[in-house]
Coordinates of C-alpha atoms in Angstrom, one line a residue:
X1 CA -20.9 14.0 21.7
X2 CA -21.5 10.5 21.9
X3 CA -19.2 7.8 21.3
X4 CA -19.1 7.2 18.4
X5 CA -19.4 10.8 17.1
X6 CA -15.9 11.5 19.6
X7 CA -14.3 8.6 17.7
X8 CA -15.1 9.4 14.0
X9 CA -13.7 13.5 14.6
X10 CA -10.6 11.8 16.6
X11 CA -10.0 9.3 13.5
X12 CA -10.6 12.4 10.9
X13 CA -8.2 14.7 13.2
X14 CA -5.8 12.1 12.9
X15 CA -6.0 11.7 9.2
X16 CA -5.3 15.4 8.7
X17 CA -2.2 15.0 10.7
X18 CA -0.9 12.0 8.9
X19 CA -1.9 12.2 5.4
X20 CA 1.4 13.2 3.4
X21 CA 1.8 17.3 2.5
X22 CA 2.7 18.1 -1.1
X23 CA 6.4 18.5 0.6
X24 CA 6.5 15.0 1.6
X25 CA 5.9 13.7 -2.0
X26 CA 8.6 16.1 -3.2
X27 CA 11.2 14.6 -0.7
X28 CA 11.0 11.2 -2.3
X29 CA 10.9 12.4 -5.6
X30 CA 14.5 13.9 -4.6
X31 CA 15.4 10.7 -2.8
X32 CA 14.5 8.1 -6.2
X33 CA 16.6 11.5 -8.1
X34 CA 19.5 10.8 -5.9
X35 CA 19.3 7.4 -5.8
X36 CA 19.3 7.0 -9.8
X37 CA 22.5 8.8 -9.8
X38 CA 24.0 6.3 -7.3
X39 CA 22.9 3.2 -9.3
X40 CA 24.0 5.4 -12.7
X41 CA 27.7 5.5 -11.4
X42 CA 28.1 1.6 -10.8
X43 CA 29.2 -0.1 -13.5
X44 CA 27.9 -3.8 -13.1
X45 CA 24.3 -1.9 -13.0
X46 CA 24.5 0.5 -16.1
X47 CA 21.3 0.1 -17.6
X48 CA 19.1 -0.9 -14.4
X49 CA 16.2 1.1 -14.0
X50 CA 15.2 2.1 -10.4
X51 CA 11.3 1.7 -9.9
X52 CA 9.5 2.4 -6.5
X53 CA 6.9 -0.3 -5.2
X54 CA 5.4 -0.2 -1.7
X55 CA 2.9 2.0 -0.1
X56 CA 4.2 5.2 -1.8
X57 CA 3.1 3.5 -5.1
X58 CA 0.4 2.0 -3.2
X59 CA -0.8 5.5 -2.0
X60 CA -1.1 3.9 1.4
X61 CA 1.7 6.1 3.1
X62 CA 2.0 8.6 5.8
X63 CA 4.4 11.4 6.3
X64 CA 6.6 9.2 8.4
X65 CA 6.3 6.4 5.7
X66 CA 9.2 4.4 4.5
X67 CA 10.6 4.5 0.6
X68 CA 10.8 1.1 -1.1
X69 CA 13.1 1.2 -4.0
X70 CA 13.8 -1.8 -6.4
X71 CA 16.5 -2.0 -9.1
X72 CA 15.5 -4.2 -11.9
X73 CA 18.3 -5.2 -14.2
X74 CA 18.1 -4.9 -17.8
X75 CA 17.6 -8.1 -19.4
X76 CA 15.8 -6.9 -23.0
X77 CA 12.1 -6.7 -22.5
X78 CA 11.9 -10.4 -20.1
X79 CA 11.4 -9.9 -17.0
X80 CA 14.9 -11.0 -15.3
X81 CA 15.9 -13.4 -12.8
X82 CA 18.6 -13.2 -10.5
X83 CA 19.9 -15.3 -8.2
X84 CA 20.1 -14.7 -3.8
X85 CA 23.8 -15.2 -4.3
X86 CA 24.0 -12.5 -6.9
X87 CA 21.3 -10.0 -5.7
X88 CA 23.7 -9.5 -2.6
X89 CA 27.0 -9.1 -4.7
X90 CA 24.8 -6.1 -6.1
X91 CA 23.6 -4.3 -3.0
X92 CA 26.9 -4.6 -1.8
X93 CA 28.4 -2.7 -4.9
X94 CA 25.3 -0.2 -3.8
X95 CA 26.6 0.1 0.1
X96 CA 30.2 1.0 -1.0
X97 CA 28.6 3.6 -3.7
X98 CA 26.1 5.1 -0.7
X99 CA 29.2 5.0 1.6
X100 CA 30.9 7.1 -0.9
X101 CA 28.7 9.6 -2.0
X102 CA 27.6 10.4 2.0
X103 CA 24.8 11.7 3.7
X104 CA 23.3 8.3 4.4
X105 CA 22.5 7.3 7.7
X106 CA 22.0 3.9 9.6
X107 CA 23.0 1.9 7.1
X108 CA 22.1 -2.0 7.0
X109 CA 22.6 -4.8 4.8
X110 CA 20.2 -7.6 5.9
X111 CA 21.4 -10.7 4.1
X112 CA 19.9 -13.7 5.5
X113 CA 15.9 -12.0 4.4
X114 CA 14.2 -14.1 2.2
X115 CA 14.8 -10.7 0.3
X116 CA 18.0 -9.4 0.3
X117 CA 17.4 -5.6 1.6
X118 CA 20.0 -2.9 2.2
X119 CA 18.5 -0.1 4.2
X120 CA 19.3 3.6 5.0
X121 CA 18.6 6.7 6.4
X122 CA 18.6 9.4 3.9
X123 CA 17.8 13.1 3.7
X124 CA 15.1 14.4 5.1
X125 CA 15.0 11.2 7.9
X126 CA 13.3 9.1 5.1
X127 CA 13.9 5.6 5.9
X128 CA 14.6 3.5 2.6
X129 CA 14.4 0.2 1.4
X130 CA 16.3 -1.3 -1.7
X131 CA 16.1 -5.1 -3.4
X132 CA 16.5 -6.2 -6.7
X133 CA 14.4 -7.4 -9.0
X134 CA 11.5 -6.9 -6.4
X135 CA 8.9 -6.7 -9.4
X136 CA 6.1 -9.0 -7.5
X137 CA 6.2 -6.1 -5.4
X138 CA 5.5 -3.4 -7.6
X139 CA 2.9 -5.4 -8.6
X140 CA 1.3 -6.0 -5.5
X141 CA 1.6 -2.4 -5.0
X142 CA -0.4 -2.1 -7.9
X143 CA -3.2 -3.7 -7.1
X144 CA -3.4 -2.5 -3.7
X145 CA -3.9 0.8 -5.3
X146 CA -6.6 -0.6 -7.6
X147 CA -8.3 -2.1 -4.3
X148 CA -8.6 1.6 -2.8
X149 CA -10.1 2.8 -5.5
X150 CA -13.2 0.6 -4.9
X151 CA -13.6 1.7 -1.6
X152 CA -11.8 4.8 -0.2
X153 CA -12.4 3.8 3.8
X154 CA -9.7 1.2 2.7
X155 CA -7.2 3.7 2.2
X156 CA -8.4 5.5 5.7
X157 CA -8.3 2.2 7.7
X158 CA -4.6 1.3 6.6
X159 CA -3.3 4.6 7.7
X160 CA -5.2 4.1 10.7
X161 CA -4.5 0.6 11.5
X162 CA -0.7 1.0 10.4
X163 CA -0.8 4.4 12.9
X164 CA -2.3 2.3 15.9
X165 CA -0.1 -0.9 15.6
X166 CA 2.7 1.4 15.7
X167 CA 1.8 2.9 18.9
X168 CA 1.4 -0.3 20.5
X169 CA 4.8 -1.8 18.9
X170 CA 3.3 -4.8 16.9
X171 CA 4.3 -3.1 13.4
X172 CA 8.1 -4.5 13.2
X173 CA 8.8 -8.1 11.5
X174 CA 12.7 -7.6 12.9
X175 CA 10.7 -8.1 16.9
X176 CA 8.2 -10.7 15.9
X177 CA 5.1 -8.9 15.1
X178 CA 3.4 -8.0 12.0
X179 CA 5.0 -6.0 8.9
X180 CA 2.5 -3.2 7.1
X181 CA 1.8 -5.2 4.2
X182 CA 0.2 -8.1 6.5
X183 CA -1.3 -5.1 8.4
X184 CA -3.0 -4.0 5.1
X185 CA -4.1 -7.5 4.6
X186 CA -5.6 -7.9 7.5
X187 CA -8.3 -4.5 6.6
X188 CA -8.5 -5.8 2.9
X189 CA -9.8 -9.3 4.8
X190 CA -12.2 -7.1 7.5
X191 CA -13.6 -5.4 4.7
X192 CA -14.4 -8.6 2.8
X193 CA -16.3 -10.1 5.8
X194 CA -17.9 -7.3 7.5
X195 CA -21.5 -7.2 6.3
X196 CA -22.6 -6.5 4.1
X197 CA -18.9 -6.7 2.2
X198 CA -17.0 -3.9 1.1
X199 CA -14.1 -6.2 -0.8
X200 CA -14.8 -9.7 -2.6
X201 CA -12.7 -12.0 -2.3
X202 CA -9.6 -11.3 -4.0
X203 CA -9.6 -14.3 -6.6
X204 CA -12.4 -12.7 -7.7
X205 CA -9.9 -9.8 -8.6
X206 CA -7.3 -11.7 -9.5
X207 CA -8.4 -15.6 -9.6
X208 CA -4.7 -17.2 -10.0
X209 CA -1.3 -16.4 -8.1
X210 CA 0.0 -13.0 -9.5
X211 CA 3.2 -13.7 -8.6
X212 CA 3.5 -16.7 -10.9
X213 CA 2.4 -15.0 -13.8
X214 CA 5.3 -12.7 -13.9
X215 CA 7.2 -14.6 -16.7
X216 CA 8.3 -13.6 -20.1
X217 CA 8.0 -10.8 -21.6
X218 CA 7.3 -8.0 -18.6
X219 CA 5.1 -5.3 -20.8
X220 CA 3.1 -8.5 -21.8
X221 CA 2.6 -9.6 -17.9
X222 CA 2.1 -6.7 -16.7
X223 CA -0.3 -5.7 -19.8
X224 CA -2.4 -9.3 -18.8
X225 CA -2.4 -8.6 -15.1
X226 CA -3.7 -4.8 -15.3
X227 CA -6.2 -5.7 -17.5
X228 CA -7.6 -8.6 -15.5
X229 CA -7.9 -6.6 -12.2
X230 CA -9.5 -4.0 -14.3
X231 CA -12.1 -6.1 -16.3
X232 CA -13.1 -7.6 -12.9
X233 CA -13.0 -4.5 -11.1
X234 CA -15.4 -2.6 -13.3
X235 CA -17.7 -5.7 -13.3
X236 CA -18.0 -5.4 -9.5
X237 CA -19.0 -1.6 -9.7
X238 CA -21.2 -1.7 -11.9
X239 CA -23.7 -4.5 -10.2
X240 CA -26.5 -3.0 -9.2
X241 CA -27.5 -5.5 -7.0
X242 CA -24.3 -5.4 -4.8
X243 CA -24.8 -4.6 -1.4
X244 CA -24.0 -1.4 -0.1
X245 CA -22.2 -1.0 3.5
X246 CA -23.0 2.7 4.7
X247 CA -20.9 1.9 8.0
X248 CA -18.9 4.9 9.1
X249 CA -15.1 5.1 9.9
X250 CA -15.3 4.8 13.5
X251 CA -17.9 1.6 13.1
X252 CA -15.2 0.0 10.7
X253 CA -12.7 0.7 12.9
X254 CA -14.5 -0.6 16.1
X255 CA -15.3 -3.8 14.7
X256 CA -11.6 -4.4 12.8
X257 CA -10.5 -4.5 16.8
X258 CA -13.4 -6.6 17.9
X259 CA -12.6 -9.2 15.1
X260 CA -9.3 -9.7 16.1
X261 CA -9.0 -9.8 19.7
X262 CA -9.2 -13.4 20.0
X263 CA -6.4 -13.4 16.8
X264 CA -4.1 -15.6 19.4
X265 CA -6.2 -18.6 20.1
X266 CA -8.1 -18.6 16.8
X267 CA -4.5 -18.6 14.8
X268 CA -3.6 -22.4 16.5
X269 CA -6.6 -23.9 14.2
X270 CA -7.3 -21.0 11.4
X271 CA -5.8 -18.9 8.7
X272 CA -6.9 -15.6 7.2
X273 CA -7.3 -15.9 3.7
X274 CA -8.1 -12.7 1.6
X275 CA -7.8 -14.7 -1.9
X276 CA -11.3 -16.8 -0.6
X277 CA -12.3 -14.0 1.9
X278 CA -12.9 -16.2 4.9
X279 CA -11.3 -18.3 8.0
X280 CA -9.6 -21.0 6.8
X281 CA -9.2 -24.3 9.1
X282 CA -5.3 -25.4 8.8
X283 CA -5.7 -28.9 8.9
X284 CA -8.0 -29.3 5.7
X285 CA -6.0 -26.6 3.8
X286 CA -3.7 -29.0 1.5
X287 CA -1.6 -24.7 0.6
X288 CA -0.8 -24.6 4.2
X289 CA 0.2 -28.1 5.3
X290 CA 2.3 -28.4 7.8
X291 CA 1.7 -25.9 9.7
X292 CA 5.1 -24.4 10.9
X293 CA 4.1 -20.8 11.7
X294 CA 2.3 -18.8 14.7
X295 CA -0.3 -17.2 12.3
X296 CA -1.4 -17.6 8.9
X297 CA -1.7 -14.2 6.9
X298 CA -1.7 -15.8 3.3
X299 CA -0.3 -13.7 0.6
X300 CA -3.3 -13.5 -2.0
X301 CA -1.0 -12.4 -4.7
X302 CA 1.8 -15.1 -3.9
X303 CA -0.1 -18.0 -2.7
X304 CA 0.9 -20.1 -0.4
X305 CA 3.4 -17.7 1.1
X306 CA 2.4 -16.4 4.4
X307 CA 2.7 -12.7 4.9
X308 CA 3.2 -12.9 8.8
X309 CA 6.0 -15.7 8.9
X310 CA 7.8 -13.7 11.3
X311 CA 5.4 -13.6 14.2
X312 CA 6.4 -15.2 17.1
X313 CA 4.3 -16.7 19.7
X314 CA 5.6 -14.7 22.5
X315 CA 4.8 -11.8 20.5
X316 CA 1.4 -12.8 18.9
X317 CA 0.4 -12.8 22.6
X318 CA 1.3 -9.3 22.5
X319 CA -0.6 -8.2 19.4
X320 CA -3.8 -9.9 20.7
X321 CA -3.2 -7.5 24.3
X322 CA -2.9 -4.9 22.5
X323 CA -6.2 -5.4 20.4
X324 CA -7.8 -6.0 23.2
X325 CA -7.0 -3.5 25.6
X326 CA -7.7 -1.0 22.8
X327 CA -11.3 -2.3 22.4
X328 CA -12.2 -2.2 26.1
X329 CA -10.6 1.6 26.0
X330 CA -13.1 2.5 22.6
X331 CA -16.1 0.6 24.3
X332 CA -15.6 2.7 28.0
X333 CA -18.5 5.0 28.5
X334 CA -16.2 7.6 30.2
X335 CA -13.7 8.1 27.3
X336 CA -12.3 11.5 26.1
X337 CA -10.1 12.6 22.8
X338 CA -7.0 13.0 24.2
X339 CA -6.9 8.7 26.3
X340 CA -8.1 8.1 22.5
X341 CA -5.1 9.8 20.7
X342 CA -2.8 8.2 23.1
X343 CA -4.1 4.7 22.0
X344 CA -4.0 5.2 18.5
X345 CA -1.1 7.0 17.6
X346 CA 2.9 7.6 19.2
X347 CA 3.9 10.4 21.2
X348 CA 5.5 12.7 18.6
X349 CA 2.2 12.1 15.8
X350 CA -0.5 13.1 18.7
X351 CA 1.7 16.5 19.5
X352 CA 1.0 16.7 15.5
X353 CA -2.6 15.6 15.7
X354 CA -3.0 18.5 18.8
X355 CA -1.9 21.0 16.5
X356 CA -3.4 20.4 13.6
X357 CA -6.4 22.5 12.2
X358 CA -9.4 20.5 11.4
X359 CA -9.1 21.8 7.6
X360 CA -8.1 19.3 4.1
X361 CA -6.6 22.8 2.7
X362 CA -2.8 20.8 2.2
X363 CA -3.9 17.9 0.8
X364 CA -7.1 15.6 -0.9
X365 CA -9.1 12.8 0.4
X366 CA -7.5 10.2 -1.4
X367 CA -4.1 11.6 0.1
X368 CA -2.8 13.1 -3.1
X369 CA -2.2 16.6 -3.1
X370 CA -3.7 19.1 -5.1
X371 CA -1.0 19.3 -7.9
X372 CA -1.2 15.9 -8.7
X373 CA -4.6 14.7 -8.7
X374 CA -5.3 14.6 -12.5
X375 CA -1.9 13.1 -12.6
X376 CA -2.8 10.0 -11.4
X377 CA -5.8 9.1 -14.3
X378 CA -3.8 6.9 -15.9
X379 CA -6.0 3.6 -17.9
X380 CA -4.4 0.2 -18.1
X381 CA -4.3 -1.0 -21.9
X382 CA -8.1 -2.0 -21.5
X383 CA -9.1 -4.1 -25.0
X384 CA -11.7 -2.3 -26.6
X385 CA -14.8 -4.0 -25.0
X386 CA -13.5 -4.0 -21.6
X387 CA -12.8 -0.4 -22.1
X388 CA -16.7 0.4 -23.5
X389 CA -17.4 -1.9 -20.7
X390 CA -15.9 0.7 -18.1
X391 CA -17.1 3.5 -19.4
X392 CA -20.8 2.3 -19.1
X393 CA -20.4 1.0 -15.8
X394 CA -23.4 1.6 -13.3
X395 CA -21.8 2.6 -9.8
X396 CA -24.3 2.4 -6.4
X397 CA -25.4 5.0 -4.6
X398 CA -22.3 5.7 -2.1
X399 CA -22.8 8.2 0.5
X400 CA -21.4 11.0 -0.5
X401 CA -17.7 11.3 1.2
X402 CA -17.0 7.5 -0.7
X403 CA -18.7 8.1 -3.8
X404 CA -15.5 10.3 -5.7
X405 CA -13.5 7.3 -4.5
X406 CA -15.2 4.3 -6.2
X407 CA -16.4 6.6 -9.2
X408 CA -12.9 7.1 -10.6
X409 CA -12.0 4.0 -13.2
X410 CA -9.6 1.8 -12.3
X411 CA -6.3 2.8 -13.5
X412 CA -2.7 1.4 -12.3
X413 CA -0.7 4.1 -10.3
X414 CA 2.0 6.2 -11.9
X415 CA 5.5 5.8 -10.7
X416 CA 7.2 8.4 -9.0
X417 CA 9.5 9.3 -11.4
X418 CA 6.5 9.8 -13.9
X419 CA 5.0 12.1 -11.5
X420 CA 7.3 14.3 -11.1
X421 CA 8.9 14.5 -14.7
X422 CA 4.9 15.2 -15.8
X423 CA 5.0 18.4 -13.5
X424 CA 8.2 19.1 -14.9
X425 CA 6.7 19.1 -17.6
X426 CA 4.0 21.4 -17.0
X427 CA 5.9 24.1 -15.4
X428 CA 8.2 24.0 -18.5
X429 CA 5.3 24.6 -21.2
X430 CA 2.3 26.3 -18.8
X431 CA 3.4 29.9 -20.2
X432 CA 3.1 28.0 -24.1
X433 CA 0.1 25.6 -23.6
X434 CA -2.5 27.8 -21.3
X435 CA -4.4 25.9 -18.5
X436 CA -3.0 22.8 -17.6
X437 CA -4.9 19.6 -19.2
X438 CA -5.0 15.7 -18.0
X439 CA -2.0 14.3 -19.8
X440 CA -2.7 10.4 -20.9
X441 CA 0.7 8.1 -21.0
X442 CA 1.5 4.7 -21.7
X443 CA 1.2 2.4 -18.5
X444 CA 5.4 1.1 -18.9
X445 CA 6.2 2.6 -15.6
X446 CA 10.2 2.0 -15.8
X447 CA 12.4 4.3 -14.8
X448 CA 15.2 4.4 -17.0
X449 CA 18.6 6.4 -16.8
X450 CA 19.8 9.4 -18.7
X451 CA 21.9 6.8 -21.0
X452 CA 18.9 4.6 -22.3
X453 CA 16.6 7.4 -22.6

């Protein structure tokens, strides 16, 4: 078995251990269930809804992946703003309410975030997030979903990418190194300038600043948004003339280290920018001017913002090691599975990755399990011709293992809480209704309580 071919059944083994089990989708189910009865029993938030975002919207988790939670409060159908001051009055009343009910572990109320968070520990060693009014983040979620749908190697390299950084401690903003959602950037921009492409640049997806269209009426904002990605989306799979890149996992995977293992020196004069999809030089980027951080990772839905403001130099130092040493180890002639397990993944995942049998029988390619996968064919509000438009679209010849990725139209992700009251659902009325049929839903993914239902 050659190099390569040891890498690609090492990366798929891996995959199989990580993806998320049926089991691990019901635990946050339970965990958003528990935590709308906490936010139901506080007064000052009656009628806030509680709405994931992050990678579980994002399907870009693993079984060890965190929970993001926002609470959104009710302000009629406009999107509300809060104030810092405010949002931590809130997750205070939320801490004493957690402390209360019990069962929460590790509890932390980090105030001086640009984003208020309180974090905790809570059944089944799920590590969650909370903010408020965090809806640029559902958002983003959103359209990071939309972006795996194009391509599903995305979806494999963040698990992969997120699995490795962890191993070699650069996957923690609190120590100076990089957070998962500038980790995810970082594929999203490999993808857009390996050749030929796999990603355009993202303004071609989106071509202002997301973040700043999230005014006014929400339904309406949201409504614009999805049905921009969409429109543009569709457009790019059905040109026939694009470009097809047939390179395998492994070869991704080889060259997303090699890209970056100069990242230290190359971040004093250039930033990444997956909005244009290329290296952008500092000094004659008016967005970035002046220059107070270690590395620019711009935010392509919130520009400027830079998604790795919390890398340190001493650190970054570290992160380029650690690319580094891991391509020399990949590129060594003599190399067997188990020195590349050790590289990629923590202790306590490769005793997972040992045991695990080289079998999809738990779970789907694009990391859903079985149960839900016609769940998730949801369409955003599409005007008519847009819609025809999809349906008629023209997608290339993918190999085989991406093709039921990028085939799929480009819908928004369901919340959680949709999920799981739709299988509710179904369980309730299979005996009535016979086989089980694709259920179509509006796209206003809010999570309301008992009382406003």
């Amino acid at each position: 078995m050659n190099g390569y071919s040891l890498l690609e059944h090492t990366l798929q083994n891996i995959l199989h251990s990580i993806n998320p089990l049926e089991e691990d989708w019901s635990k946050r189910f339970q965990l958003i269930h528990e935590l709308r009865a906490v936010v139901e029993s506080i007064e000052i938030l009656r009628g806030a809804t509680v709405e994931p975002f992050g990678s579980f919207v994002s399907n870009l988790f693993t079984r060890w992946g965190d929970l993001d939670i926002s609470i959104e409060l009710p302000n009629g159908s406009h999107i509300s703003a809060a104030g810092k001051k405010y949002k931590l009055s809130l997750l205070g009343g939320v801490l004493k309410a957690l402390k209360a009910k019990g069962g929460c572990r590790k509890l932390q109320f980090i105030t001086n975030a640009r984003v208020p968070i309180l974090k905790f520990q809570g059944n089944y060693n799920i590590s969650c997030d909370i903010s408020i009014n965090n809806l640029s983040g559902q958002m983003k979620s959103k359209i990071l979903y939309w972006i795996n749908m194009i391509d599903g190697r995305f979806r494999d390299m963040v698990l992969l990418v997120k699995e490795w950084a962890k191993a070699h401690n650069i996957n923690d903003s609190k120590t100076g190194t990089l957070n998962s959602y500038s980790l995810s950037l970082l594929v999203v921009f490999h993808f857009q300038t390996c050749v030929p492409a796999i990603l355009p640049p993202l303004k071609e997806i989106y071509p202002g600043s997301m973040v700043d269209d999230l005014t006014g009426v929400r339904a309406s904002a949201e409504k614009f948004i999805e049905e921009t990605c969409a429109m543009n989306i569709n457009r790019l799979l059905s040109n026939k003339s694009r470009a097809i890149n047939r390179s395998s996992l492994s070869e991704l995977f080889i060259s997303f280290i090699a890209k970056f293992c100069d990242i230290s020196s190359r971040a004093s004069a250039q930033g990444i920018s997956p909005f244009t999809g290329q290296w952008e030089d500092i000094e004659s980027n008016m967005r970035w001017l002046p220059k107070t951080y270690t590395i620019f990772v711009e935010d392509p839905f919130e520009q400027p913002l830079n998604s790795a403001r919390g890398v340190s130099t001493k650190q970054l130092t570290r992160i380029e090691e650690a690319f580094r040493s891991t391509h020399f180890m990949l590129c060594s002639s003599n190399q067997n599975e188990n020195e590349i397990i050790s590289t990629l993944v923590k202790p306590h995942v490769s005793k997972v990755v040992a045991r695990t049998p080289g079998n999809q029988n738990n779970y789907t390619r694009n990391g859903l399990p079985p149960q839900l996968q016609a769940q998730r064919a949801i369409k955003p509000p599409l005007q008519a011709h847009h819609q025809r438009q999809a349906q008629r679209a023209i997608h290339p010849p993918l190999r085989a293992q991406h093709q039921s990725q990028s085939q799929r139209p480009i819908n928004p992700p369901l919340q959680a809480h949709q999920l799981q009251d739709k299988r509710m659902n179904r369980n309730q009325n299979s005996t009535a209704q016979g086989p089980t049929q694709t259920i179509r839903v509006q796209t206003q993914t809010v999570w309301r309580p008992k009382s406003d239902r």
